[in-house]
Structures are given as structure tokens and as C-alpha cells.
CSV table of C-alpha atoms and ligand atoms in Angstrom, one decimal:
chain,number,residue,atom,x,y,z
M,456,UNK,CA,74.7,2.8,79.0
M,457,UNK,CA,75.9,4.0,82.4
M,458,UNK,CA,74.2,2.7,85.5
M,459,UNK,CA,71.5,4.8,87.1
M,460,UNK,CA,73.1,6.2,90.3
M,461,UNK,CA,71.4,6.0,93.7
M,462,UNK,CA,70.9,9.0,95.9
M,463,UNK,CA,70.0,8.8,99.6
M,464,UNK,CA,68.7,12.1,100.8
M,465,UNK,CA,68.7,13.3,104.3
M,466,UNK,CA,66.2,16.0,105.3
M,467,UNK,CA,64.8,17.7,108.5
M,468,UNK,CA,61.9,19.7,107.2
M,469,UNK,CA,60.0,21.1,104.2
M,470,UNK,CA,61.9,19.1,101.5
M,471,UNK,CA,61.6,21.6,98.6
M,472,UNK,CA,65.2,20.7,97.6
M,473,UNK,CA,64.4,17.0,97.9
M,474,UNK,CA,61.5,17.7,95.5
M,475,UNK,CA,63.8,19.5,93.1
M,476,UNK,CA,66.0,16.4,93.0
M,477,UNK,CA,63.1,14.0,92.6
M,478,UNK,CA,61.8,16.1,89.6
M,479,UNK,CA,65.2,16.2,88.0
M,480,UNK,CA,65.4,12.4,88.3
M,481,UNK,CA,61.9,12.0,86.9
M,482,UNK,CA,62.6,14.2,83.9
M,483,UNK,CA,66.1,12.7,83.2
M,484,UNK,CA,67.9,15.9,84.0
M,485,UNK,CA,69.7,13.6,86.5
M,486,UNK,CA,70.6,10.1,85.6
M,487,UNK,CA,69.8,9.0,89.1
M,488,UNK,CA,67.1,7.7,91.4
M,489,UNK,CA,66.2,8.5,95.0
M,490,UNK,CA,66.5,5.2,96.8
M,491,UNK,CA,65.7,6.4,100.3
M,492,UNK,CA,64.8,9.6,102.2
M,493,UNK,CA,65.7,9.8,105.9
M,494,UNK,CA,64.4,12.5,108.2
M,495,UNK,CA,65.8,13.5,111.6
M,496,UNK,CA,62.3,14.8,112.5
M,497,UNK,CA,58.9,13.0,112.4
M,498,UNK,CA,55.9,14.5,110.6
M,499,UNK,CA,57.8,16.9,108.3
M,500,UNK,CA,56.4,17.8,104.9
M,501,UNK,CA,59.5,16.4,103.1
M,502,UNK,CA,58.4,12.9,104.1
M,503,UNK,CA,55.1,13.4,102.5
M,504,UNK,CA,56.7,14.7,99.3
M,505,UNK,CA,58.8,11.5,99.2
M,506,UNK,CA,55.8,9.2,99.8
M,507,UNK,CA,53.8,10.9,97.0
M,508,UNK,CA,56.5,9.8,94.7
M,509,UNK,CA,56.6,6.3,96.0
M,510,UNK,CA,60.0,6.7,97.5
M,511,UNK,CA,60.8,4.8,100.7
M,512,UNK,CA,61.2,6.9,103.8
M,513,UNK,CA,62.6,6.4,107.3
M,514,UNK,CA,62.4,8.6,110.4
M,515,UNK,CA,65.3,8.6,112.8
M,516,UNK,CA,64.2,11.1,115.3
M,517,UNK,CA,67.1,12.9,117.0
M,518,UNK,CA,64.9,14.3,119.8
M,519,UNK,CA,63.6,10.8,120.7
M,520,UNK,CA,67.1,9.3,120.5
M,521,UNK,CA,68.4,12.0,122.8
M,522,UNK,CA,65.4,11.6,125.2
M,523,UNK,CA,66.2,7.9,125.5
M,524,UNK,CA,69.8,8.7,126.5
M,525,UNK,CA,71.4,8.3,123.1
M,526,UNK,CA,74.4,10.3,122.0
M,527,UNK,CA,75.3,12.0,118.7
M,528,UNK,CA,77.7,9.2,118.1
M,529,UNK,CA,75.1,6.4,118.7
M,530,UNK,CA,72.6,8.3,116.6
M,531,UNK,CA,75.1,8.6,113.7
M,532,UNK,CA,75.9,4.8,114.0
M,533,UNK,CA,72.2,4.0,113.6
M,534,UNK,CA,72.0,6.5,110.7
M,535,UNK,CA,75.0,5.0,109.0
M,536,UNK,CA,73.4,1.5,109.2
M,537,UNK,CA,70.2,2.8,107.5
M,538,UNK,CA,72.1,4.7,104.8
M,539,UNK,CA,74.4,1.8,104.1
M,540,UNK,CA,71.4,-0.5,103.6
M,541,UNK,CA,70.2,1.8,100.8
M,542,UNK,CA,73.5,1.4,98.9
M,543,UNK,CA,73.9,5.0,97.8
M,544,UNK,CA,76.3,6.4,95.3
M,545,UNK,CA,75.9,9.8,96.9
M,546,UNK,CA,74.4,11.0,100.2
M,547,UNK,CA,72.8,14.4,99.9
M,548,UNK,CA,72.1,16.6,102.9
M,549,UNK,CA,69.2,18.7,101.6
M,550,UNK,CA,68.0,20.7,104.6
M,551,UNK,CA,69.5,18.3,107.1
M,552,UNK,CA,69.8,20.3,110.3
M,553,UNK,CA,72.4,18.2,112.1
M,554,UNK,CA,76.2,18.1,112.1
M,555,UNK,CA,77.4,14.6,111.2
M,556,UNK,CA,80.1,13.1,113.4
M,557,UNK,CA,83.0,10.8,112.4
M,558,UNK,CA,80.8,7.8,113.4
M,559,UNK,CA,78.9,8.5,110.2
M,560,UNK,CA,81.4,10.2,107.9
M,561,UNK,CA,84.1,7.7,108.2
M,562,UNK,CA,81.8,5.0,106.7
M,563,UNK,CA,81.1,7.1,103.6
M,564,UNK,CA,84.3,8.9,102.5
M,565,UNK,CA,83.8,11.1,99.4
M,566,UNK,CA,80.1,10.4,99.3
M,567,UNK,CA,78.5,13.1,101.4
M,568,UNK,CA,77.4,16.5,100.0
M,569,UNK,CA,75.7,19.4,101.7
M,570,UNK,CA,73.6,22.3,100.6
M,571,UNK,CA,74.1,25.6,102.5
M,572,UNK,CA,72.3,28.9,101.8
M,573,UNK,CA,75.4,31.1,101.9
M,574,UNK,CA,78.6,31.7,99.9
M,575,UNK,CA,81.7,29.7,101.0
M,576,UNK,CA,83.0,31.0,104.3
M,577,UNK,CA,80.1,33.4,104.9
M,578,UNK,CA,77.4,32.7,107.5
M,579,UNK,CA,78.0,29.1,108.4
M,580,UNK,CA,75.4,27.4,110.6
M,581,UNK,CA,71.8,28.4,111.3
M,582,UNK,CA,69.7,31.2,109.8
M,583,UNK,CA,72.2,32.0,107.1
M,584,UNK,CA,69.6,33.8,104.9
M,585,UNK,CA,68.4,36.0,107.7
M,586,UNK,CA,72.0,36.8,108.7
M,587,UNK,CA,73.0,37.7,105.2
M,588,UNK,CA,69.9,40.0,104.9
M,589,UNK,CA,70.9,41.8,108.1
M,590,UNK,CA,74.4,42.2,106.9
M,591,UNK,CA,73.1,43.7,103.6
M,592,UNK,CA,70.9,46.1,105.5
M,593,UNK,CA,73.9,47.2,107.5
M,594,UNK,CA,75.8,47.7,104.3
M,595,UNK,CA,78.5,45.1,104.8
M,596,UNK,CA,77.6,42.8,101.9
M,597,UNK,CA,76.0,43.3,98.4
M,598,UNK,CA,75.4,39.8,97.5
M,599,UNK,CA,74.7,36.4,99.1
M,600,UNK,CA,74.3,33.0,97.5
M,601,UNK,CA,74.3,29.3,98.1
M,602,UNK,CA,76.8,26.5,97.7
M,603,UNK,CA,77.0,22.7,97.5
M,604,UNK,CA,80.1,21.2,99.0
M,605,UNK,CA,81.6,17.9,100.0
M,606,UNK,CA,81.5,17.0,103.7
M,607,UNK,CA,84.8,15.5,104.6
M,608,UNK,CA,84.7,16.1,108.4
M,609,UNK,CA,82.7,17.6,111.2
M,610,UNK,CA,83.2,21.2,110.1
M,611,UNK,CA,80.1,23.4,110.0
M,612,UNK,CA,79.3,24.1,106.3
M,613,UNK,CA,82.9,23.7,105.2
M,614,UNK,CA,84.5,21.4,102.7
M,615,UNK,CA,85.5,21.4,99.0
M,616,UNK,CA,83.0,23.4,97.0
M,617,UNK,CA,81.2,21.7,94.1
M,618,UNK,CA,79.0,24.5,92.9
M,619,UNK,CA,78.1,28.1,93.9
M,620,UNK,CA,75.3,30.3,92.9
M,621,UNK,CA,75.5,34.1,93.6
M,622,UNK,CA,72.4,36.0,94.6
M,623,UNK,CA,72.9,39.8,94.5
M,624,UNK,CA,70.6,41.8,96.8
M,625,UNK,CA,68.2,44.2,95.3
M,626,UNK,CA,67.2,47.7,96.4
M,627,UNK,CA,64.1,47.5,98.5
M,628,UNK,CA,64.3,43.8,99.0
M,629,UNK,CA,62.4,42.2,101.8
M,630,UNK,CA,63.6,39.2,103.8
M,631,UNK,CA,60.6,37.3,102.4
M,632,UNK,CA,61.5,38.2,98.9
M,633,UNK,CA,65.2,37.3,99.4
M,634,UNK,CA,64.2,34.0,101.0
M,635,UNK,CA,62.0,33.1,98.1
M,636,UNK,CA,64.8,33.9,95.5
M,637,UNK,CA,67.3,32.0,97.6
M,638,UNK,CA,65.2,28.9,97.6
M,639,UNK,CA,64.6,29.1,93.8
M,640,UNK,CA,68.4,29.5,93.3
M,641,UNK,CA,69.1,26.6,95.6
M,642,UNK,CA,66.9,24.2,93.7
M,643,UNK,CA,68.7,24.8,90.4
M,644,UNK,CA,72.1,24.8,92.1
M,645,UNK,CA,71.5,21.5,93.8
M,646,UNK,CA,70.5,19.7,90.7
M,647,UNK,CA,73.6,21.0,88.8
M,648,UNK,CA,75.9,20.2,91.7
M,649,UNK,CA,74.6,16.6,92.1
M,650,UNK,CA,74.9,16.1,88.3
M,651,UNK,CA,78.6,17.2,88.5
M,652,UNK,CA,79.3,15.1,91.5
M,653,UNK,CA,77.8,12.0,90.0
M,654,UNK,CA,79.6,12.6,86.7
M,655,UNK,CA,82.9,12.6,88.7
M,656,UNK,CA,83.5,16.1,87.4
M,657,UNK,CA,84.4,17.3,90.9
M,658,UNK,CA,86.0,15.0,93.4
M,659,UNK,CA,86.1,15.6,97.1
M,660,UNK,CA,89.9,15.9,96.9
M,661,UNK,CA,90.2,18.0,93.8
M,662,UNK,CA,87.1,20.1,93.1
M,663,UNK,CA,86.8,22.9,90.6
M,664,UNK,CA,83.9,25.0,91.7
M,665,UNK,CA,81.7,26.7,89.0
M,666,UNK,CA,79.7,29.8,89.8
M,667,UNK,CA,76.4,31.0,88.5
M,668,UNK,CA,74.5,34.2,89.2
M,669,UNK,CA,70.9,34.4,90.0
M,670,UNK,CA,69.6,37.9,89.1
M,671,UNK,CA,66.0,36.9,88.5
K,1569,GRF,C1,67.5,25.3,102.6
K,1569,GRF,O1,67.5,26.7,102.5
K,1569,GRF,C2,68.8,24.7,102.9
K,1569,GRF,O2,69.9,25.3,102.3
K,1569,GRF,C3,68.9,24.9,104.4
K,1569,GRF,O3,67.6,24.5,104.9
K,1569,GRF,C4,66.7,24.8,103.8
K,1569,GRF,C5,65.9,23.6,103.5
K,1569,GRF,O4,64.8,23.8,102.7
K,1569,GRF,N1,69.9,24.1,105.0
K,1569,GRF,P1,63.9,22.5,102.2
K,1569,GRF,O5,63.6,21.7,103.4
K,1569,GRF,O6,64.7,21.8,101.1
K,1569,GRF,O7,62.7,23.2,101.6
């Protein structure tokens, strides 16, 4: 029997994608366990979700670190120590709102994956769903989507793609409606992508991205 893989999950907020991964582990859709959840912000709901499932949590507040004179690099060194102590097979950025520096990434080559709510190359950075919605209203796109990709360097939402889900826009769609559909699509995508990454089906050097389409 293959060993249960360990996930360390980094969050900054609501944690609905974290919850999707926890549920997938609990129902054996993922042969994995969540060993640790780290948040860059205190008092976010994602921490509560983890605690309800008995999963260890840690807050490493970026705002406090910065207020005490810390840099991005010293923050990432501290983060790396916490993550290393949890012995992860995979580190999942699931709503993690910080760009990781080399101080972190160099310690975990080929182990960090990120979820981003846009198609590869489209709308990197913040507010991707809102920006896609505006572009659709302006007639420049007909679909958006989400992706899970490896994080080899400090690029913003770039890196070899593991899985993509396409989300076509619908006539009369509201931003709220699109946002809800995007989150639903992300939850399924993330579980599939993590399963593929853990199975070694897609490596950070030679990925083969698969695409799904979320019409519902
Ligand atoms: C997701 O849309 C993710 O793609 C983006 O931030 C959101 C986090 O949602 N980076 P949640 O905290 O998992 O509910």
C-alpha cells in the first residue's frame, strides 16, 4: 500500500479550497492528509475550518512581521522553518495572498503548487475574477477559468500548469453569480490537480495539463 502523503496548506482567508481538500482526504478521494495549515493573517475563517477538523494550525502574520521591521525574506525564512517541520510531500497555496521569495522556494524545489482563479497567462495577481468579469462585459473575452500550477520561482501566478478548468461566461451573468461558479469550479479543480501532482502524473519540469469545462 502506498504511503499517505502529507499536505501543508497555506491560506490567507476564508479557506473554502482548504475545506475542499480536507473533505477529499476524509472521503479518500485524495490519498493524503493535511498535516498543517498556516495562515498569513490572524483570525481568518480558514483557521477555524482547520481546527474543526482537528488539524494543527499556525499563524505567521505578515502585517505583524512587517510592523516589527521584518522583511519579505526574513518572513519567508520563518515560514520555511514552520513548513519544513511539518514534513510535507506537497505545499499547497490555497488562497495564499503573498508572493513567495527564493528564501522559501529554494528550500522546497518541485513541492509548491498554487491555485489561481484565471486561465494561464490571463489576469495574474489580485482580483482576477472581477477583472475577467469586466473584460467579458467589454466584449474582450468569452470565458475565464482557474488553474493549478507549480511555483518554481517568484513569478506572479506563473509556472508549469498542472490542471485547468474553463468557465464560460453566461448571458446576463452577474459578478456574484460568476464568483460563485468560479469557486465551485476551483474546489473540484484543486482536488484533481493535487491528486495528479501526488501521483507524480505531472512533474514541475514536464507537466501535461488537462482541461475541464465548467458549464454548470
Ligand atoms: C480563491 O479564489 C483563490 O483562487 C484565490 O483566493 C480565493 C481563496 O478562496 N487566490 P478560499 O480562501 O479558498 O475560500
